[in-house]
């Protein structure tokens, strides 16, 4: 593989990496109150497009970041395969992880790259007009300005809904390089759910996370280890705790209506175990952490009754009706996924490779060959 694609653990020990991982953005002025108001007044449409729970989750999720573990995990990332490489094989972040831990929908009723409908174009024009009136002579504007405006005006229309979705996408989903500004490129994306169209935000989030991990590895290999990353470190921390239970703190007991990620909120990691000590031991990795748990928001039943080899015959025989194992596996098995490219001058969309076939055992397929 190219030198810049070399996983970092081939060149650096985890303790030698010096990467600054940003925390999830804090609660901006009036954001929690505004988010609660939006969720109440636009409950039906947010539930229809499957982002109600995810927006609600953004109001209070605070996850402690264990920097040594994050460095050890990131050091195993391979941009060529989009998997973490270990002595026993590969594992990766999949759409299942995104769906379960962030509640972002992984399928949709509309394409994000399709032209806007007349209703969406009208909403887009109104949203741009609002932004221009707010910016006035400023080159940029802070997120609290958005919230203060509607808190004062109390606008009860689709412009307010689209504005709140655009703010949420920019701040909590795509993690821009400047965390206190809103990318205008997400406006078309915000208008679709505001008009009742469900879009596959989970795939967009995962593609962007892949891209950010790729960029981190490439930059460290070419420039050195002292850098700041836009990788969603809090999500990666939850991923580590779900997959490596020996590292995870005691899971908080939640009520049945609480989301699964809150079981990790404000938890401190165990100091007696390091990820580098267990990551190469296959028995320490939990392939299917979401099968059963007493305290979870919902049950994610993605798996067949037993382990099967992922042959062509098996793929053809899977039940692809909604809710069937074939349906979920097909949803989780696209060849490419879009990602949000946050450039210095503008943002754009591009495609990156998604290879869940490399980690089929995480979906309940391909039994591991035991060591002798």
mmCIF file of C-alpha atoms in Angstrom:
data_model
loop_
_atom_site.group_PDB
_atom_site.id
_atom_site.type_symbol
_atom_site.label_atom_id
_atom_site.label_comp_id
_atom_site.label_asym_id
_atom_site.label_seq_id
_atom_site.Cartn_x
_atom_site.Cartn_y
_atom_site.Cartn_z
ATOM 1 C CA UNK A 1 0.000 0.000 0.000
ATOM 2 C CA UNK A 2 1.194 3.645 -0.477
ATOM 3 C CA UNK A 3 3.428 4.969 2.283
ATOM 4 C CA UNK A 4 0.918 7.651 3.263
ATOM 5 C CA UNK A 5 -1.726 4.944 3.703
ATOM 6 C CA UNK A 6 0.397 2.963 6.152
ATOM 7 C CA UNK A 7 -1.465 2.436 9.460
ATOM 8 C CA UNK A 8 0.130 4.637 12.095
ATOM 9 C CA UNK A 9 0.941 1.782 14.476
ATOM 10 C CA UNK A 10 3.531 0.626 11.919
ATOM 11 C CA UNK A 11 5.458 3.849 12.509
ATOM 12 C CA UNK A 12 4.417 5.179 15.912
ATOM 13 C CA UNK A 13 3.611 3.771 19.299
ATOM 14 C CA UNK A 14 0.276 4.994 20.623
ATOM 15 C CA UNK A 15 1.996 7.123 23.259
ATOM 16 C CA UNK A 16 4.014 8.867 20.540
ATOM 17 C CA UNK A 17 0.955 10.238 18.770
ATOM 18 C CA UNK A 18 0.054 13.824 19.599
ATOM 19 C CA UNK A 19 -3.436 14.345 18.242
ATOM 20 C CA UNK A 20 -5.995 16.777 19.628
ATOM 21 C CA UNK A 21 -9.493 15.304 19.473
ATOM 22 C CA UNK A 22 -12.305 17.794 19.713
ATOM 23 C CA UNK A 23 -15.107 17.200 22.171
ATOM 24 C CA UNK A 24 -18.692 17.275 20.984
ATOM 25 C CA UNK A 25 -19.811 20.909 20.793
ATOM 26 C CA UNK A 26 -21.219 22.161 24.053
ATOM 27 C CA UNK A 27 -24.741 23.400 24.510
ATOM 28 C CA UNK A 28 -24.934 26.760 22.782
ATOM 29 C CA UNK A 29 -26.984 29.560 24.242
ATOM 30 C CA UNK A 30 -30.650 28.545 24.277
ATOM 31 C CA UNK A 31 -29.957 25.473 22.078
ATOM 32 C CA UNK A 32 -31.412 22.975 24.547
ATOM 33 C CA UNK A 33 -34.586 25.015 25.015
ATOM 34 C CA UNK A 34 -34.923 25.701 21.302
ATOM 35 C CA UNK A 35 -34.324 22.037 20.446
ATOM 36 C CA UNK A 36 -37.009 20.986 22.928
ATOM 37 C CA UNK A 37 -39.422 23.512 21.417
ATOM 38 C CA UNK A 38 -38.656 22.312 17.874
ATOM 39 C CA UNK A 39 -39.097 18.667 18.913
ATOM 40 C CA UNK A 40 -42.491 19.439 20.418
ATOM 41 C CA UNK A 41 -43.933 21.680 17.717
ATOM 42 C CA UNK A 42 -42.579 19.668 14.775
ATOM 43 C CA UNK A 43 -42.818 16.251 16.411
ATOM 44 C CA UNK A 44 -44.742 14.610 13.561
ATOM 45 C CA UNK A 45 -42.383 15.570 10.726
ATOM 46 C CA UNK A 46 -39.192 14.886 12.742
ATOM 47 C CA UNK A 47 -40.498 11.453 13.674
ATOM 48 C CA UNK A 48 -41.509 10.804 10.057
ATOM 49 C CA UNK A 49 -37.997 11.520 8.768
ATOM 50 C CA UNK A 50 -36.383 9.528 11.637
ATOM 51 C CA UNK A 51 -34.273 12.297 13.189
ATOM 52 C CA UNK A 52 -36.342 13.146 16.260
ATOM 53 C CA UNK A 53 -34.329 10.934 18.626
ATOM 54 C CA UNK A 54 -30.990 11.940 17.140
ATOM 55 C CA UNK A 55 -31.692 15.663 17.481
ATOM 56 C CA UNK A 56 -32.914 15.117 21.029
ATOM 57 C CA UNK A 57 -29.738 13.162 21.816
ATOM 58 C CA UNK A 58 -27.562 16.106 20.764
ATOM 59 C CA UNK A 59 -28.983 18.217 23.577
ATOM 60 C CA UNK A 60 -27.107 16.506 26.354
ATOM 61 C CA UNK A 61 -24.711 13.755 25.289
ATOM 62 C CA UNK A 62 -21.336 14.258 26.979
ATOM 63 C CA UNK A 63 -18.845 11.402 26.663
ATOM 64 C CA UNK A 64 -15.426 11.362 28.297
ATOM 65 C CA UNK A 65 -12.578 10.945 25.802
ATOM 66 C CA UNK A 66 -9.794 8.518 26.724
ATOM 67 C CA UNK A 67 -6.995 9.944 24.562
ATOM 68 C CA UNK A 68 -4.593 6.958 24.834
ATOM 69 C CA UNK A 69 -7.343 4.567 23.696
ATOM 70 C CA UNK A 70 -8.356 6.868 20.863
ATOM 71 C CA UNK A 71 -4.747 7.084 19.690
ATOM 72 C CA UNK A 72 -4.385 3.314 19.822
ATOM 73 C CA UNK A 73 -7.588 2.819 17.827
ATOM 74 C CA UNK A 74 -6.789 5.479 15.215
ATOM 75 C CA UNK A 75 -3.267 4.093 14.818
ATOM 76 C CA UNK A 76 -4.810 0.853 13.471
ATOM 77 C CA UNK A 77 -6.909 2.575 10.784
ATOM 78 C CA UNK A 78 -6.047 1.666 7.191
ATOM 79 C CA UNK A 79 -7.329 4.159 4.570
ATOM 80 C CA UNK A 80 -6.991 1.543 1.821
ATOM 81 C CA UNK A 81 -9.436 -0.927 3.394
ATOM 82 C CA UNK A 82 -11.347 1.377 5.758
ATOM 83 C CA UNK A 83 -10.797 -1.120 8.556
ATOM 84 C CA UNK A 84 -8.778 -1.324 11.756
ATOM 85 C CA UNK A 85 -5.993 -3.878 11.307
ATOM 86 C CA UNK A 86 -5.040 -6.323 14.076
ATOM 87 C CA UNK A 87 -3.015 -9.509 14.359
ATOM 88 C CA UNK A 88 -6.197 -11.595 14.140
ATOM 89 C CA UNK A 89 -7.834 -9.739 11.238
ATOM 90 C CA UNK A 90 -9.945 -6.637 10.665
ATOM 91 C CA UNK A 91 -12.839 -4.813 12.256
ATOM 92 C CA UNK A 92 -14.537 -1.568 11.321
ATOM 93 C CA UNK A 93 -17.171 1.023 12.108
ATOM 94 C CA UNK A 94 -20.338 0.072 10.261
ATOM 95 C CA UNK A 95 -23.730 1.577 9.565
ATOM 96 C CA UNK A 96 -25.031 -0.624 12.366
ATOM 97 C CA UNK A 97 -22.845 1.233 14.884
ATOM 98 C CA UNK A 98 -24.019 4.603 13.598
ATOM 99 C CA UNK A 99 -27.666 3.563 13.636
ATOM 100 C CA UNK A 100 -27.490 2.139 17.147
ATOM 101 C CA UNK A 101 -25.345 4.768 18.857
ATOM 102 C CA UNK A 102 -26.498 7.960 17.117
ATOM 103 C CA UNK A 103 -30.006 7.030 15.853
ATOM 104 C CA UNK A 104 -29.173 8.430 12.426
ATOM 105 C CA UNK A 105 -31.330 6.813 9.699
ATOM 106 C CA UNK A 106 -29.356 4.557 7.372
ATOM 107 C CA UNK A 107 -31.964 4.458 4.615
ATOM 108 C CA UNK A 108 -34.289 7.069 3.183
ATOM 109 C CA UNK A 109 -37.053 8.023 0.798
ATOM 110 C CA UNK A 110 -35.067 10.678 -1.073
ATOM 111 C CA UNK A 111 -31.624 11.053 -2.587
ATOM 112 C CA UNK A 112 -29.536 13.896 -1.229
ATOM 113 C CA UNK A 113 -28.075 14.582 -4.669
ATOM 114 C CA UNK A 114 -31.481 14.737 -6.411
ATOM 115 C CA UNK A 115 -32.706 18.205 -7.442
ATOM 116 C CA UNK A 116 -34.837 20.037 -4.893
ATOM 117 C CA UNK A 117 -38.595 19.987 -5.359
ATOM 118 C CA UNK A 118 -40.507 23.245 -5.825
ATOM 119 C CA UNK A 119 -41.447 23.223 -2.130
ATOM 120 C CA UNK A 120 -37.842 22.610 -1.127
ATOM 121 C CA UNK A 121 -36.591 25.363 -3.469
ATOM 122 C CA UNK A 122 -39.027 27.825 -1.929
ATOM 123 C CA UNK A 123 -37.886 26.872 1.564
ATOM 124 C CA UNK A 124 -34.254 27.148 0.465
ATOM 125 C CA UNK A 125 -34.841 30.677 -0.791
ATOM 126 C CA UNK A 126 -36.475 31.675 2.485
ATOM 127 C CA UNK A 127 -33.635 30.117 4.471
ATOM 128 C CA UNK A 128 -31.008 31.990 2.443
ATOM 129 C CA UNK A 129 -32.932 35.249 2.862
ATOM 130 C CA UNK A 130 -33.007 34.720 6.624
ATOM 131 C CA UNK A 131 -29.257 34.050 6.712
ATOM 132 C CA UNK A 132 -28.485 37.145 4.671
ATOM 133 C CA UNK A 133 -30.575 39.310 6.972
ATOM 134 C CA UNK A 134 -28.808 37.830 9.992
ATOM 135 C CA UNK A 135 -25.297 38.127 8.603
ATOM 136 C CA UNK A 136 -25.691 41.733 7.457
ATOM 137 C CA UNK A 137 -22.112 42.919 7.078
ATOM 138 C CA UNK A 138 -20.477 39.991 8.861
ATOM 139 C CA UNK A 139 -18.384 37.477 6.942
ATOM 140 C CA UNK A 140 -19.420 34.773 9.418
ATOM 141 C CA UNK A 141 -21.992 34.431 12.154
ATOM 142 C CA UNK A 142 -22.017 32.358 15.320
ATOM 143 C CA UNK A 143 -24.518 29.610 16.029
ATOM 144 C CA UNK A 144 -25.991 31.340 19.090
ATOM 145 C CA UNK A 145 -27.100 34.160 16.766
ATOM 146 C CA UNK A 146 -29.416 31.720 15.031
ATOM 147 C CA UNK A 147 -30.956 30.584 18.290
ATOM 148 C CA UNK A 148 -31.324 34.057 19.774
ATOM 149 C CA UNK A 149 -33.111 35.220 16.640
ATOM 150 C CA UNK A 150 -35.843 32.594 16.744
ATOM 151 C CA UNK A 151 -36.030 32.683 20.536
ATOM 152 C CA UNK A 152 -36.880 36.347 20.177
ATOM 153 C CA UNK A 153 -39.088 36.158 17.103
ATOM 154 C CA UNK A 154 -40.642 32.768 17.927
ATOM 155 C CA UNK A 155 -41.110 31.985 14.238
ATOM 156 C CA UNK A 156 -43.400 28.979 13.927
ATOM 157 C CA UNK A 157 -42.831 27.918 10.330
ATOM 158 C CA UNK A 158 -40.717 25.665 8.144
ATOM 159 C CA UNK A 159 -37.913 28.220 7.977
ATOM 160 C CA UNK A 160 -37.344 27.798 11.701
ATOM 161 C CA UNK A 161 -37.433 24.004 11.353
ATOM 162 C CA UNK A 162 -34.980 24.043 8.423
ATOM 163 C CA UNK A 163 -32.742 26.427 10.365
ATOM 164 C CA UNK A 164 -32.623 24.167 13.414
ATOM 165 C CA UNK A 165 -31.881 21.106 11.250
ATOM 166 C CA UNK A 166 -29.086 22.998 9.418
ATOM 167 C CA UNK A 167 -27.567 24.019 12.758
ATOM 168 C CA UNK A 168 -27.784 20.442 14.070
ATOM 169 C CA UNK A 169 -26.231 18.987 10.908
ATOM 170 C CA UNK A 170 -23.353 21.470 10.904
ATOM 171 C CA UNK A 171 -22.601 21.176 14.603
ATOM 172 C CA UNK A 172 -23.405 17.652 15.716
ATOM 173 C CA UNK A 173 -23.343 15.513 12.550
ATOM 174 C CA UNK A 174 -20.639 16.746 10.166
ATOM 175 C CA UNK A 175 -18.265 18.457 12.634
ATOM 176 C CA UNK A 176 -16.864 21.292 10.473
ATOM 177 C CA UNK A 177 -13.365 22.645 10.930
ATOM 178 C CA UNK A 178 -14.850 25.818 12.407
ATOM 179 C CA UNK A 179 -17.344 24.456 14.963
ATOM 180 C CA UNK A 180 -19.080 27.789 15.537
ATOM 181 C CA UNK A 181 -20.247 28.459 11.991
ATOM 182 C CA UNK A 182 -22.872 26.842 9.802
ATOM 183 C CA UNK A 183 -21.932 25.637 6.328
ATOM 184 C CA UNK A 184 -24.401 26.937 3.762
ATOM 185 C CA UNK A 185 -23.786 23.700 1.832
ATOM 186 C CA UNK A 186 -25.972 21.826 4.337
ATOM 187 C CA UNK A 187 -28.974 24.067 3.587
ATOM 188 C CA UNK A 188 -30.312 21.841 0.747
ATOM 189 C CA UNK A 189 -29.791 18.835 3.029
ATOM 190 C CA UNK A 190 -31.780 20.541 5.793
ATOM 191 C CA UNK A 191 -34.659 21.487 3.495
ATOM 192 C CA UNK A 192 -35.435 17.889 2.510
ATOM 193 C CA UNK A 193 -36.297 16.555 6.008
ATOM 194 C CA UNK A 194 -38.020 19.850 6.843
ATOM 195 C CA UNK A 195 -40.340 19.077 3.909
ATOM 196 C CA UNK A 196 -40.906 15.489 5.067
ATOM 197 C CA UNK A 197 -38.238 13.644 3.054
ATOM 198 C CA UNK A 198 -36.162 11.033 4.896
ATOM 199 C CA UNK A 199 -32.506 10.959 3.829
ATOM 200 C CA UNK A 200 -29.788 8.405 4.737
ATOM 201 C CA UNK A 201 -27.943 10.622 7.211
ATOM 202 C CA UNK A 202 -26.287 7.604 8.839
ATOM 203 C CA UNK A 203 -24.450 6.795 5.614
ATOM 204 C CA UNK A 204 -23.413 10.432 5.172
ATOM 205 C CA UNK A 205 -22.124 10.560 8.728
ATOM 206 C CA UNK A 206 -20.153 7.325 8.332
ATOM 207 C CA UNK A 207 -18.673 8.372 4.998
ATOM 208 C CA UNK A 208 -17.545 11.654 6.568
ATOM 209 C CA UNK A 209 -16.057 9.804 9.543
ATOM 210 C CA UNK A 210 -14.153 7.512 7.162
ATOM 211 C CA UNK A 211 -12.862 10.531 5.258
ATOM 212 C CA UNK A 212 -11.745 12.270 8.459
ATOM 213 C CA UNK A 213 -9.940 9.139 9.647
ATOM 214 C CA UNK A 214 -8.265 8.797 6.230
ATOM 215 C CA UNK A 215 -7.167 12.431 6.368
ATOM 216 C CA UNK A 216 -5.792 12.025 9.881
ATOM 217 C CA UNK A 217 -3.617 9.054 8.880
ATOM 218 C CA UNK A 218 -2.411 10.736 5.685
ATOM 219 C CA UNK A 219 -1.545 13.994 7.445
ATOM 220 C CA UNK A 220 0.291 12.324 10.322
ATOM 221 C CA UNK A 221 2.288 10.197 7.883
ATOM 222 C CA UNK A 222 3.253 13.243 5.838
ATOM 223 C CA UNK A 223 3.484 16.065 8.392
ATOM 224 C CA UNK A 224 4.003 14.535 11.841
ATOM 225 C CA UNK A 225 1.843 13.811 14.875
ATOM 226 C CA UNK A 226 1.152 17.277 16.287
ATOM 227 C CA UNK A 227 -2.248 18.137 14.814
ATOM 228 C CA UNK A 228 -5.942 18.714 15.464
ATOM 229 C CA UNK A 229 -8.510 16.281 14.095
ATOM 230 C CA UNK A 230 -12.168 16.758 13.170
ATOM 231 C CA UNK A 231 -12.879 13.070 13.851
ATOM 232 C CA UNK A 232 -15.934 12.582 16.079
ATOM 233 C CA UNK A 233 -13.953 11.369 19.088
ATOM 234 C CA UNK A 234 -16.969 10.942 21.354
ATOM 235 C CA UNK A 235 -18.576 8.493 18.935
ATOM 236 C CA UNK A 236 -15.276 6.594 18.627
ATOM 237 C CA UNK A 237 -15.086 6.421 22.416
ATOM 238 C CA UNK A 238 -18.525 4.812 22.601
ATOM 239 C CA UNK A 239 -17.513 2.445 19.802
ATOM 240 C CA UNK A 240 -14.440 1.365 21.805
ATOM 241 C CA UNK A 241 -16.486 0.712 24.935
ATOM 242 C CA UNK A 242 -19.128 -1.258 23.028
ATOM 243 C CA UNK A 243 -16.558 -3.437 21.240
ATOM 244 C CA UNK A 244 -13.986 -3.886 24.042
ATOM 245 C CA UNK A 245 -15.930 -4.489 27.231
ATOM 246 C CA UNK A 246 -12.788 -4.960 29.319
ATOM 247 C CA UNK A 247 -12.091 -1.247 28.779
ATOM 248 C CA UNK A 248 -15.601 0.014 29.346
ATOM 249 C CA UNK A 249 -16.779 1.600 32.590
ATOM 250 C CA UNK A 250 -19.918 0.204 34.266
ATOM 251 C CA UNK A 251 -22.874 0.919 32.021
ATOM 252 C CA UNK A 252 -25.414 3.222 33.644
ATOM 253 C CA UNK A 253 -28.868 1.735 34.160
ATOM 254 C CA UNK A 254 -31.387 3.649 32.084
ATOM 255 C CA UNK A 255 -35.124 3.853 31.845
ATOM 256 C CA UNK A 256 -36.749 2.166 28.866
ATOM 257 C CA UNK A 257 -37.258 5.520 27.113
ATOM 258 C CA UNK A 258 -33.616 6.602 27.395
ATOM 259 C CA UNK A 259 -31.218 6.253 24.445
ATOM 260 C CA UNK A 260 -28.408 3.704 24.638
ATOM 261 C CA UNK A 261 -25.557 6.285 24.369
ATOM 262 C CA UNK A 262 -26.633 7.889 27.629
ATOM 263 C CA UNK A 263 -25.452 4.777 29.428
ATOM 264 C CA UNK A 264 -21.917 6.057 28.682
ATOM 265 C CA UNK A 265 -22.530 9.728 29.497
ATOM 266 C CA UNK A 266 -19.957 11.227 31.880
ATOM 267 C CA UNK A 267 -18.422 7.788 32.510
ATOM 268 C CA UNK A 268 -14.713 7.450 33.233
ATOM 269 C CA UNK A 269 -12.674 4.683 31.573
ATOM 270 C CA UNK A 270 -10.870 2.006 33.490
ATOM 271 C CA UNK A 271 -7.233 2.926 34.095
ATOM 272 C CA UNK A 272 -6.077 -0.619 34.774
ATOM 273 C CA UNK A 273 -6.389 -1.781 31.134
ATOM 274 C CA UNK A 274 -5.033 -0.304 27.908
ATOM 275 C CA UNK A 275 -6.444 -0.879 24.436
ATOM 276 C CA UNK A 276 -2.972 -1.690 23.085
ATOM 277 C CA UNK A 277 -2.789 -4.648 25.511
ATOM 278 C CA UNK A 278 -5.969 -6.332 24.271
ATOM 279 C CA UNK A 279 -6.665 -5.160 20.707
ATOM 280 C CA UNK A 280 -4.671 -8.030 19.151
ATOM 281 C CA UNK A 281 -6.572 -10.654 21.145
ATOM 282 C CA UNK A 282 -9.659 -11.722 19.218
ATOM 283 C CA UNK A 283 -11.370 -13.014 22.376
ATOM 284 C CA UNK A 284 -11.423 -9.456 23.744
ATOM 285 C CA UNK A 285 -13.378 -8.081 20.773
ATOM 286 C CA UNK A 286 -17.185 -8.110 20.884
ATOM 287 C CA UNK A 287 -18.393 -8.764 17.358
ATOM 288 C CA UNK A 288 -22.104 -8.256 18.052
ATOM 289 C CA UNK A 289 -22.570 -5.966 21.060
ATOM 290 C CA UNK A 290 -26.102 -4.868 20.186
ATOM 291 C CA UNK A 291 -27.841 -8.245 20.315
ATOM 292 C CA UNK A 292 -29.028 -8.076 23.919
ATOM 293 C CA UNK A 293 -28.944 -5.435 26.596
ATOM 294 C CA UNK A 294 -31.430 -4.799 29.367
ATOM 295 C CA UNK A 295 -31.093 -1.049 29.307
ATOM 296 C CA UNK A 296 -31.358 0.045 25.683
ATOM 297 C CA UNK A 297 -33.653 2.374 23.802
ATOM 298 C CA UNK A 298 -34.625 -0.261 21.260
ATOM 299 C CA UNK A 299 -33.657 -3.779 20.220
ATOM 300 C CA UNK A 300 -31.660 -3.962 17.020
ATOM 301 C CA UNK A 301 -32.265 -7.428 15.600
ATOM 302 C CA UNK A 302 -29.982 -7.613 12.577
ATOM 303 C CA UNK A 303 -28.739 -11.135 12.852
ATOM 304 C CA UNK A 304 -29.776 -14.632 11.779
ATOM 305 C CA UNK A 305 -30.094 -17.443 14.273
ATOM 306 C CA UNK A 306 -26.563 -18.707 13.720
ATOM 307 C CA UNK A 307 -23.317 -17.975 11.940
ATOM 308 C CA UNK A 308 -23.320 -18.604 8.186
ATOM 309 C CA UNK A 309 -20.669 -18.272 5.526
ATOM 310 C CA UNK A 310 -21.392 -15.228 3.359
ATOM 311 C CA UNK A 311 -21.589 -17.055 0.036
ATOM 312 C CA UNK A 312 -23.502 -15.948 -3.057
ATOM 313 C CA UNK A 313 -26.202 -18.541 -2.332
ATOM 314 C CA UNK A 314 -26.660 -17.180 1.183
ATOM 315 C CA UNK A 315 -26.956 -13.618 -0.126
ATOM 316 C CA UNK A 316 -29.577 -14.653 -2.714
ATOM 317 C CA UNK A 317 -31.614 -16.566 -0.138
ATOM 318 C CA UNK A 318 -31.816 -13.754 2.429
ATOM 319 C CA UNK A 319 -35.246 -12.340 3.174
ATOM 320 C CA UNK A 320 -35.151 -8.801 1.743
ATOM 321 C CA UNK A 321 -38.605 -7.744 2.934
ATOM 322 C CA UNK A 322 -38.592 -4.765 5.357
ATOM 323 C CA UNK A 323 -37.506 -6.025 8.747
ATOM 324 C CA UNK A 324 -35.955 -9.226 7.408
ATOM 325 C CA UNK A 325 -32.296 -10.018 7.884
ATOM 326 C CA UNK A 326 -31.693 -9.644 4.158
ATOM 327 C CA UNK A 327 -33.239 -6.177 4.172
ATOM 328 C CA UNK A 328 -30.967 -4.963 6.974
ATOM 329 C CA UNK A 329 -27.886 -6.601 5.535
ATOM 330 C CA UNK A 330 -28.574 -5.103 2.103
ATOM 331 C CA UNK A 331 -29.004 -1.678 3.707
ATOM 332 C CA UNK A 332 -25.665 -2.140 5.479
ATOM 333 C CA UNK A 333 -23.860 -3.406 2.368
ATOM 334 C CA UNK A 334 -23.585 -0.544 -0.146
ATOM 335 C CA UNK A 335 -20.410 -0.341 -2.210
ATOM 336 C CA UNK A 336 -19.887 3.408 -1.768
ATOM 337 C CA UNK A 337 -21.171 6.064 0.613
ATOM 338 C CA UNK A 338 -21.168 9.837 0.345
ATOM 339 C CA UNK A 339 -19.140 12.071 2.610
ATOM 340 C CA UNK A 340 -19.089 15.780 3.405
ATOM 341 C CA UNK A 341 -15.841 17.425 2.301
ATOM 342 C CA UNK A 342 -15.206 20.572 4.349
ATOM 343 C CA UNK A 343 -12.756 22.579 2.253
ATOM 344 C CA UNK A 344 -11.176 25.891 3.222
ATOM 345 C CA UNK A 345 -13.248 27.899 0.711
ATOM 346 C CA UNK A 346 -16.359 25.756 0.323
ATOM 347 C CA UNK A 347 -17.835 22.363 1.077
ATOM 348 C CA UNK A 348 -18.838 19.619 -1.319
ATOM 349 C CA UNK A 349 -19.937 15.995 -1.526
ATOM 350 C CA UNK A 350 -17.868 13.058 -2.708
ATOM 351 C CA UNK A 351 -17.867 9.256 -2.511
ATOM 352 C CA UNK A 352 -15.761 6.904 -0.411
ATOM 353 C CA UNK A 353 -15.552 3.104 -0.353
ATOM 354 C CA UNK A 354 -17.542 1.092 2.186
ATOM 355 C CA UNK A 355 -16.403 -2.529 2.645
ATOM 356 C CA UNK A 356 -18.497 -4.328 5.270
ATOM 357 C CA UNK A 357 -17.702 -7.590 3.476
ATOM 358 C CA UNK A 358 -14.251 -7.335 5.065
ATOM 359 C CA UNK A 359 -15.856 -7.541 8.494
ATOM 360 C CA UNK A 360 -18.792 -9.836 7.739
ATOM 361 C CA UNK A 361 -18.509 -11.500 11.141
ATOM 362 C CA UNK A 362 -19.683 -8.254 12.729
ATOM 363 C CA UNK A 363 -22.993 -8.830 10.928
ATOM 364 C CA UNK A 364 -23.279 -12.450 12.022
ATOM 365 C CA UNK A 365 -21.612 -14.029 8.994
ATOM 366 C CA UNK A 366 -18.287 -15.811 8.437
ATOM 367 C CA UNK A 367 -17.177 -17.776 11.453
ATOM 368 C CA UNK A 368 -13.699 -16.964 12.729
ATOM 369 C CA UNK A 369 -11.011 -19.590 12.177
ATOM 370 C CA UNK A 370 -9.751 -20.585 15.641
ATOM 371 C CA UNK A 371 -6.061 -20.442 16.491
ATOM 372 C CA UNK A 372 -4.199 -23.689 17.131
#
